[in-house]
XYZ file of C-alpha atoms in Angstrom:
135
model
C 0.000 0.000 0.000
C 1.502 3.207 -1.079
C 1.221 5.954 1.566
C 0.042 8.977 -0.121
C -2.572 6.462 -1.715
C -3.713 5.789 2.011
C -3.363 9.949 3.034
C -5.138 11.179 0.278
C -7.952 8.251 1.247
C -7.888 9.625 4.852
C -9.219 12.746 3.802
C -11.753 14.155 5.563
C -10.994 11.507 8.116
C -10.105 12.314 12.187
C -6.028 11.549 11.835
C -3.510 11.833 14.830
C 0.214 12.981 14.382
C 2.885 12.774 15.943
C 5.860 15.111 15.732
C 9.395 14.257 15.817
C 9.375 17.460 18.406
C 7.210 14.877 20.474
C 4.296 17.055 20.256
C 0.792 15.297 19.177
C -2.063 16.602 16.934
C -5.786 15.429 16.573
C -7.802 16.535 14.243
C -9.802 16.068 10.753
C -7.222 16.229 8.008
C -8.558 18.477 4.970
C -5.861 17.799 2.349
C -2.541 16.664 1.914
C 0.181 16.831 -0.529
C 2.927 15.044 -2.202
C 5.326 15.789 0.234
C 2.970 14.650 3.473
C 2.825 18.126 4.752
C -0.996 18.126 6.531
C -3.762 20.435 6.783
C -5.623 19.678 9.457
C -9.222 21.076 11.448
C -10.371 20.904 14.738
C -6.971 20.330 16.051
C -6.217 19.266 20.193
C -2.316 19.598 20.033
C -0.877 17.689 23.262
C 2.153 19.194 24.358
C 5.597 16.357 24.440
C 5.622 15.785 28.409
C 1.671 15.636 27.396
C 0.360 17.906 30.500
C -0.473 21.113 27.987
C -3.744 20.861 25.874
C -4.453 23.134 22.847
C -7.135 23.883 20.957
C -7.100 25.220 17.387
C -9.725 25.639 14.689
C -7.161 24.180 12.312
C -3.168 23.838 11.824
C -1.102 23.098 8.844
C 2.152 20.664 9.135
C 5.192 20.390 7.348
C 5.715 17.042 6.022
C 9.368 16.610 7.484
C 8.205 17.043 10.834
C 5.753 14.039 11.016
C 7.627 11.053 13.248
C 4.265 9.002 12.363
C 0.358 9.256 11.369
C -2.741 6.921 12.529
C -5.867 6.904 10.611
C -9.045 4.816 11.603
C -8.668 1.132 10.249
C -11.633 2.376 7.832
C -9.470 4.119 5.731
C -7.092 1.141 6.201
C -9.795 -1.054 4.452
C -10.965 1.860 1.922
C -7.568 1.413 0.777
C -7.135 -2.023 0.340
C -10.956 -2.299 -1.207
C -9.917 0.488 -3.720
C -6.943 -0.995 -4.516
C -8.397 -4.573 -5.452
C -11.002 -2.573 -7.791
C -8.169 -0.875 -9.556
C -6.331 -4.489 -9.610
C -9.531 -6.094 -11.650
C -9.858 -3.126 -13.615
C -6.573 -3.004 -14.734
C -5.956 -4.603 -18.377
C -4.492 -8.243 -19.168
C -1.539 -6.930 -20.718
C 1.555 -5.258 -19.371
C 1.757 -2.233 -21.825
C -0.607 -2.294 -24.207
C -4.676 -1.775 -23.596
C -7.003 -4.656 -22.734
C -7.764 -5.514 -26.263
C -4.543 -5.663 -27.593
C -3.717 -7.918 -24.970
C -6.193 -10.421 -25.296
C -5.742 -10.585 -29.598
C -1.991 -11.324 -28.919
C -2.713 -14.052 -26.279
C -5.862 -15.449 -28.775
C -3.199 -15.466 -31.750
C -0.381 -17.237 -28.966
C -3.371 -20.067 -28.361
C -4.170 -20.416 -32.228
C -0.871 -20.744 -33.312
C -0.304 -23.343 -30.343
C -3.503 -24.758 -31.203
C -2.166 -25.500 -35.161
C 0.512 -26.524 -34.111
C -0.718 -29.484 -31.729
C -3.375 -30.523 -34.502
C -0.379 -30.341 -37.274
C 1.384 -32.699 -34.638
C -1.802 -34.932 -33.743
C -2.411 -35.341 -37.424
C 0.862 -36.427 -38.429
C 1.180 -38.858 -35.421
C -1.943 -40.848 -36.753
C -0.267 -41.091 -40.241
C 2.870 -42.680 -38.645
C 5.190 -39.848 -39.757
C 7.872 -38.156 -37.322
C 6.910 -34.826 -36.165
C 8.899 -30.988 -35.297
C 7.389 -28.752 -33.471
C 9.955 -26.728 -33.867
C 9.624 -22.731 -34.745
C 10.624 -21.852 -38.404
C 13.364 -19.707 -38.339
């Protein structure tokens, strides 16, 4: 699971940080970027010894600074649901589209599937059989 896949799912989602400073955040996070940094709303920051409490309508935090980031295991299992729908939507081939794909295996099968009958055929009549490739 890729973790800006799984920050940009816990959008809109309560989130707590943690600060390399020691200091922790609460709050809703509104957005996030490539980078981590965190905008977050309705924010209780707990101070590092954790005896100071305070409240902010809503903080933004510099990616660097995060030591490490909880989300509810909802967005846990958003993420993994989301990325099995992506997995089946995905096409057969490697590069090319879904049809392309499926033509070039179809033409692998027919050509294997001459091939055994060209062998099957010439094994009834007795006569010695290559399967080799032309070159």
């Amino acid at each position: 699971m890729l973790p800006l896949l799984l920050l940009k799912t816990a959008q809109a989602h309560p989130v707590l940080l943690e600060l390399k400073n020691g200091e922790t955040y609460n709050g809703h996070m509104l957005a996030c970027d490539s980078w981590m940094n965190v905008h977050l709303r309705e924010v209780i920051c707990t101070s590092k010894d954790g005896d100071k409490f305070w409240r902010m309508p809503e903080t933004y935090v510099r990616g660097n600074t995060i030591k490490y980031l909880r989300v509810p295991n909802e967005v846990i299992d958003k993420v993994k649901d989301e990325k099995f729908v992506r997995a089946e939507k995905r096409p057969a081939g490697n590069k090319e589209g879904g049809d392309v794909a499926e033509a070039k295996l179809l033409a692998k099968r027919v050509v294997a599937g001459e091939v055994a009958g060209k062998a099957a055929g010439a094994a009834e009549e007795g006569e010695e059989v290559s399967l080799r490739a032309k070159a």
